[in-house]
Amino acid sequence: MQAPLFFGLIAAFVTTIALIAVAARGDWSARHSGLFALAAGGMLVTLSLLHITPEAFALSRHAPALILTGFLGGLLLSFLVRVLFPEGGEEGHAAAATPVMAIALHSFIDGVIYSVTFAASFSSGVYAAASLLLHKFPEGVIAFAILRRHGFGNRRSFLFAFLAAAVTTPLGVIASVPFMYGLGAESVGNLFAISAGLLLYVATGPLMEPLKEEPPLRSFLSLGGGVLIAVLIAVLPVHGPDHSPHDGALGTHELLDTGP
């Protein structure tokens, strides 16, 4: 348990650093919350398409259907939020529930993956953790941007983003360790695929709303900046001793297939 929990805590620390960085200028970030949301949307949709969705396809035979299930599940959650909190509307606090829940689910699954890969072998777990850590920084920024966008104060945005994007990863480790030897790659892949669909809904739905309000040029620059940052994160070389730098980041599916 020590190794996956250690990396889960590192992931939480990376996310917390991101939250501190974006929350340091609370009033400024509130005024530019729409631009932050667009940049976060660009990062999230790019990371989803370049990293999360391909991993889901590699891990699960049912990935297409499960990704669609996650996407439609996000729409359904959004609809239920509007029904249960009609006065809040899309601009109210309740509107942040669906995207933040999606981020929390994905972060929790990261912790499950740490446990499963370390159960296979220590080296597999290290390489998987290094690969998955790459998207923890933007995950914190995305959660904070969503909450600020929907009217939460700086402190509450920091707290809820911390709980959703940082705390959930070590919680995923703790919750899955007792079952890690019985949880196969296919099960993790199924959860990962659902998470990918939810995150695609968040990226293309709630985070893109400011396109209707912000000036076109600023919107384009913010969205493009988020895409560029995500591309740079996705192409960072994370490889093991048997891989050349041209192989790119190790896929989680490769790690789950590695024996002890």
Tab-separated table of C-alpha atoms in Angstrom:
chain	number	residue	atom	x	y	z
A	1	MET	CA	0.000	0.000	0.000
A	2	GLN	CA	2.887	2.380	0.739
A	3	ALA	CA	4.054	2.887	-2.850
A	4	PRO	CA	0.681	3.669	-4.511
A	5	LEU	CA	-0.341	5.822	-1.548
A	6	PHE	CA	2.950	7.721	-1.786
A	7	PHE	CA	2.333	8.515	-5.444
A	8	GLY	CA	-1.296	9.312	-4.723
A	9	LEU	CA	-0.149	11.891	-2.178
A	10	ILE	CA	2.316	13.310	-4.720
A	11	ALA	CA	-0.563	13.661	-7.178
A	12	ALA	CA	-2.591	15.505	-4.528
A	13	PHE	CA	0.405	17.748	-3.850
A	14	VAL	CA	0.796	18.613	-7.555
A	15	THR	CA	-2.892	19.496	-7.775
A	16	THR	CA	-2.638	21.615	-4.616
A	17	ILE	CA	0.291	23.575	-6.076
A	18	ALA	CA	-1.877	24.334	-9.109
A	19	LEU	CA	-4.703	25.519	-6.863
A	20	ILE	CA	-2.388	27.761	-4.863
A	21	ALA	CA	-1.028	29.266	-8.061
A	22	VAL	CA	-4.446	30.058	-9.516
A	23	ALA	CA	-6.010	31.163	-6.201
A	24	ALA	CA	-3.210	33.562	-5.275
A	25	ARG	CA	-4.937	36.278	-7.274
A	26	GLY	CA	-8.511	35.715	-6.186
A	27	ASP	CA	-10.149	38.929	-7.401
A	28	TRP	CA	-8.232	38.881	-10.660
A	29	SER	CA	-9.170	35.260	-11.315
A	30	ALA	CA	-12.830	36.077	-10.598
A	31	ARG	CA	-12.826	38.861	-13.211
A	32	HIS	CA	-11.261	36.544	-15.767
A	33	SER	CA	-13.083	33.372	-14.783
A	34	GLY	CA	-14.570	33.024	-18.262
A	35	LEU	CA	-11.135	33.064	-19.882
A	36	PHE	CA	-9.855	30.609	-17.287
A	37	ALA	CA	-12.776	28.330	-18.083
A	38	LEU	CA	-12.018	28.457	-21.814
A	39	ALA	CA	-8.341	27.719	-21.244
A	40	ALA	CA	-9.311	24.878	-18.925
A	41	GLY	CA	-11.745	23.582	-21.549
A	42	GLY	CA	-9.012	23.615	-24.180
A	43	MET	CA	-6.682	21.720	-21.850
A	44	LEU	CA	-9.302	19.182	-20.822
A	45	VAL	CA	-10.639	18.355	-24.281
A	46	THR	CA	-7.074	18.010	-25.618
A	47	LEU	CA	-5.890	15.793	-22.762
A	48	SER	CA	-9.084	13.753	-23.057
A	49	LEU	CA	-8.552	13.120	-26.770
A	50	LEU	CA	-4.778	12.641	-26.674
A	51	HIS	CA	-4.380	10.756	-23.399
A	52	ILE	CA	-7.499	9.704	-21.499
A	53	THR	CA	-9.672	8.395	-24.367
A	54	PRO	CA	-6.877	6.381	-26.079
A	55	GLU	CA	-6.056	4.764	-22.728
A	56	ALA	CA	-9.713	3.876	-22.259
A	57	PHE	CA	-9.841	2.252	-25.720
A	58	ALA	CA	-6.699	0.270	-24.937
A	59	LEU	CA	-7.979	-0.895	-21.556
A	60	SER	CA	-11.591	-1.775	-22.352
A	61	ARG	CA	-13.312	-3.629	-25.200
A	62	HIS	CA	-16.472	-1.680	-24.389
A	63	ALA	CA	-14.805	1.750	-24.397
A	64	PRO	CA	-16.950	3.325	-27.179
A	65	ALA	CA	-20.227	2.474	-25.458
A	66	LEU	CA	-18.918	3.400	-22.015
A	67	ILE	CA	-17.500	6.727	-23.180
A	68	LEU	CA	-20.892	7.519	-24.700
A	69	THR	CA	-22.506	6.412	-21.428
A	70	GLY	CA	-20.279	8.791	-19.481
A	71	PHE	CA	-21.028	11.663	-21.859
A	72	LEU	CA	-24.782	11.086	-21.711
A	73	GLY	CA	-24.496	10.608	-17.966
A	74	GLY	CA	-23.018	14.096	-17.733
A	75	LEU	CA	-25.959	15.483	-19.697
A	76	LEU	CA	-28.377	13.631	-17.425
A	77	LEU	CA	-26.683	14.915	-14.278
A	78	SER	CA	-26.837	18.445	-15.654
A	79	PHE	CA	-30.551	18.017	-16.386
A	80	LEU	CA	-31.208	16.683	-12.885
A	81	VAL	CA	-29.345	19.631	-11.375
A	82	ARG	CA	-31.576	22.046	-13.287
A	83	VAL	CA	-34.692	20.182	-12.136
A	84	LEU	CA	-33.630	19.975	-8.483
A	85	PHE	CA	-32.273	23.533	-8.318
A	86	PRO	CA	-34.433	25.527	-10.749
A	87	GLU	CA	-33.705	28.894	-9.135
A	88	GLY	CA	-29.976	28.488	-9.506
A	89	GLY	CA	-30.057	27.896	-13.250
A	90	GLU	CA	-26.878	27.388	-15.198
A	91	GLU	CA	-25.289	30.446	-13.568
A	92	GLY	CA	-25.979	29.251	-10.029
A	93	HIS	CA	-23.756	27.289	-7.673
A	94	ALA	CA	-25.615	24.056	-8.425
A	95	ALA	CA	-24.498	24.191	-12.056
A	96	ALA	CA	-20.939	23.427	-10.959
A	97	ALA	CA	-21.984	20.070	-9.492
A	98	THR	CA	-21.814	17.968	-12.659
A	99	PRO	CA	-18.391	19.053	-13.962
A	100	VAL	CA	-16.796	18.972	-10.512
A	101	MET	CA	-18.248	15.499	-9.875
A	102	ALA	CA	-16.775	14.362	-13.207
A	103	ILE	CA	-13.335	15.621	-12.200
A	104	ALA	CA	-13.662	13.972	-8.785
A	105	LEU	CA	-14.577	10.631	-10.388
A	106	HIS	CA	-11.622	10.785	-12.772
A	107	SER	CA	-9.230	11.727	-9.970
A	108	PHE	CA	-10.547	8.843	-7.844
A	109	ILE	CA	-9.981	6.409	-10.739
A	110	ASP	CA	-6.379	7.651	-10.999
A	111	GLY	CA	-5.878	6.376	-7.466
A	112	VAL	CA	-7.404	3.015	-8.399
A	113	ILE	CA	-4.994	2.753	-11.342
A	114	TYR	CA	-2.027	3.416	-9.038
A	115	SER	CA	-3.087	0.500	-6.841
A	116	VAL	CA	-3.643	-1.882	-9.753
A	117	THR	CA	-0.364	-1.117	-11.515
A	118	PHE	CA	1.701	-1.414	-8.326
A	119	ALA	CA	-0.018	-4.747	-7.698
A	120	ALA	CA	1.425	-5.940	-11.023
A	121	SER	CA	4.970	-4.790	-10.241
A	122	PHE	CA	6.752	-1.897	-8.605
A	123	SER	CA	8.320	-0.695	-11.857
A	124	SER	CA	4.954	-0.792	-13.627
A	125	GLY	CA	3.437	1.329	-10.883
A	126	VAL	CA	6.234	3.903	-11.032
A	127	TYR	CA	5.911	4.337	-14.790
A	128	ALA	CA	2.111	4.558	-14.641
A	129	ALA	CA	2.247	7.090	-11.808
A	130	ALA	CA	4.749	9.240	-13.721
A	131	SER	CA	2.505	9.231	-16.788
A	132	LEU	CA	-0.702	10.000	-14.888
A	133	LEU	CA	0.914	12.787	-12.837
A	134	LEU	CA	1.272	14.866	-16.010
A	135	HIS	CA	-2.379	15.896	-16.044
A	136	LYS	CA	-2.799	16.566	-12.310
A	137	PHE	CA	-1.726	20.223	-12.519
A	138	PRO	CA	-4.319	21.231	-15.148
A	139	GLU	CA	-6.919	19.143	-13.305
A	140	GLY	CA	-6.661	21.480	-10.308
A	141	VAL	CA	-6.842	24.575	-12.506
A	142	ILE	CA	-9.903	23.189	-14.296
A	143	ALA	CA	-11.792	22.445	-11.074
A	144	PHE	CA	-11.011	25.887	-9.648
A	145	ALA	CA	-12.046	27.617	-12.886
A	146	ILE	CA	-15.398	25.825	-12.942
A	147	LEU	CA	-16.214	26.822	-9.372
A	148	ARG	CA	-15.179	30.456	-9.848
A	149	ARG	CA	-17.169	30.553	-13.053
A	150	HIS	CA	-20.333	29.587	-11.162
A	151	GLY	CA	-20.062	32.171	-8.428
A	152	PHE	CA	-18.092	30.487	-5.659
A	153	GLY	CA	-15.720	32.658	-3.648
A	154	ASN	CA	-11.978	32.226	-3.772
A	155	ARG	CA	-11.713	30.235	-0.517
A	156	ARG	CA	-14.659	27.960	-1.247
A	157	SER	CA	-13.427	27.361	-4.797
A	158	PHE	CA	-10.030	26.374	-3.423
A	159	LEU	CA	-11.573	24.067	-0.807
A	160	PHE	CA	-14.027	22.301	-3.128
A	161	ALA	CA	-11.461	22.002	-5.928
A	162	PHE	CA	-8.985	20.571	-3.421
A	163	LEU	CA	-11.537	17.991	-2.261
A	164	ALA	CA	-12.574	17.068	-5.816
A	165	ALA	CA	-9.243	17.041	-7.651
A	166	ALA	CA	-6.599	16.422	-4.961
A	167	VAL	CA	-8.044	14.429	-2.038
A	168	THR	CA	-9.860	11.938	-4.270
A	169	THR	CA	-6.658	10.421	-5.703
A	170	PRO	CA	-5.238	9.085	-2.405
A	171	LEU	CA	-8.807	8.136	-1.459
A	172	GLY	CA	-8.958	6.026	-4.624
A	173	VAL	CA	-5.756	4.284	-3.522
A	174	ILE	CA	-7.076	3.593	-0.016
A	175	ALA	CA	-10.451	2.365	-1.264
A	176	SER	CA	-9.024	0.061	-3.939
A	177	VAL	CA	-6.037	-1.480	-2.132
A	178	PRO	CA	-8.137	-4.229	-0.451
A	179	PHE	CA	-9.466	-5.261	-3.887
A	180	MET	CA	-6.472	-4.536	-6.104
A	181	TYR	CA	-5.577	-8.178	-6.714
A	182	GLY	CA	-9.112	-8.940	-7.833
A	183	LEU	CA	-9.632	-5.820	-9.970
A	184	GLY	CA	-8.444	-6.534	-13.491
A	185	ALA	CA	-7.405	-4.235	-16.302
A	186	GLU	CA	-10.807	-4.564	-17.972
A	187	SER	CA	-12.619	-3.299	-14.868
A	188	VAL	CA	-10.286	-0.341	-14.550
A	189	GLY	CA	-10.679	0.323	-18.257
A	190	ASN	CA	-14.451	0.370	-17.960
A	191	LEU	CA	-14.297	2.938	-15.153
A	192	PHE	CA	-11.701	4.924	-17.070
A	193	ALA	CA	-13.914	4.982	-20.183
A	194	ILE	CA	-16.921	6.280	-18.242
A	195	SER	CA	-14.685	8.929	-16.710
A	196	ALA	CA	-13.418	9.911	-20.176
A	197	GLY	CA	-16.987	10.431	-21.383
A	198	LEU	CA	-17.835	12.580	-18.370
A	199	LEU	CA	-14.748	14.714	-18.865
A	200	LEU	CA	-15.508	15.170	-22.575
A	201	TYR	CA	-18.952	16.441	-21.584
A	202	VAL	CA	-17.380	18.887	-19.121
A	203	ALA	CA	-14.861	20.072	-21.726
A	204	THR	CA	-17.372	20.626	-24.523
A	205	GLY	CA	-20.294	21.801	-22.383
A	206	PRO	CA	-19.919	23.836	-19.166
A	207	LEU	CA	-16.372	24.999	-19.863
A	208	MET	CA	-17.273	26.338	-23.315
A	209	GLU	CA	-20.139	28.556	-22.138
A	210	PRO	CA	-17.984	31.722	-21.936
A	211	LEU	CA	-17.659	31.630	-25.747
A	212	LYS	CA	-21.040	33.378	-25.791
A	213	GLU	CA	-19.867	36.184	-23.488
A	214	GLU	CA	-16.161	36.879	-23.981
A	215	PRO	CA	-14.758	38.859	-26.944
A	216	PRO	CA	-13.960	36.496	-29.844
A	217	LEU	CA	-10.226	37.230	-29.980
A	218	ARG	CA	-9.707	36.774	-26.236
A	219	SER	CA	-11.800	33.608	-26.330
A	220	PHE	CA	-9.728	32.209	-29.175
A	221	LEU	CA	-6.441	33.050	-27.462
A	222	SER	CA	-7.548	31.519	-24.142
A	223	LEU	CA	-8.875	28.366	-25.764
A	224	GLY	CA	-5.807	28.034	-27.980
A	225	GLY	CA	-3.496	28.610	-25.020
A	226	GLY	CA	-5.168	25.783	-23.113
A	227	VAL	CA	-4.826	23.466	-26.113
A	228	LEU	CA	-1.135	24.346	-26.493
A	229	ILE	CA	-0.379	23.692	-22.809
A	230	ALA	CA	-2.167	20.345	-22.982
A	231	VAL	CA	-0.264	19.331	-26.118
A	232	LEU	CA	3.026	20.156	-24.420
A	233	ILE	CA	1.987	18.058	-21.413
A	234	ALA	CA	0.889	15.162	-23.627
A	235	VAL	CA	4.163	14.978	-25.569
A	236	LEU	CA	6.476	15.040	-22.566
A	237	PRO	CA	8.632	11.880	-22.770
A	238	VAL	CA	7.834	9.474	-19.947
A	239	HIS	CA	9.370	6.095	-20.706
A	240	GLY	CA	10.934	3.108	-19.035
A	241	PRO	CA	14.349	1.554	-19.542
A	242	ASP	CA	13.116	-0.655	-22.398
A	243	HIS	CA	11.573	2.222	-24.347
A	244	SER	CA	13.297	4.779	-26.490
A	245	PRO	CA	12.414	8.459	-26.206
A	246	HIS	CA	10.549	8.186	-29.496
A	247	ASP	CA	8.049	5.803	-27.935
A	248	GLY	CA	6.454	8.646	-25.944
A	249	ALA	CA	4.622	8.251	-22.653
A	250	LEU	CA	3.958	4.760	-21.468
A	251	GLY	CA	0.324	3.776	-21.779
A	252	THR	CA	-1.453	2.508	-18.718
A	253	HIS	CA	-2.636	-0.513	-20.699
A	254	GLU	CA	0.990	-1.577	-21.241
A	255	LEU	CA	1.637	-1.319	-17.537
A	256	LEU	CA	-1.379	-3.320	-16.521
A	257	ASP	CA	-0.208	-6.150	-18.750
A	258	THR	CA	3.220	-6.294	-17.104
A	259	GLY	CA	3.700	-9.287	-14.851
A	260	PRO	CA	5.543	-9.301	-11.491
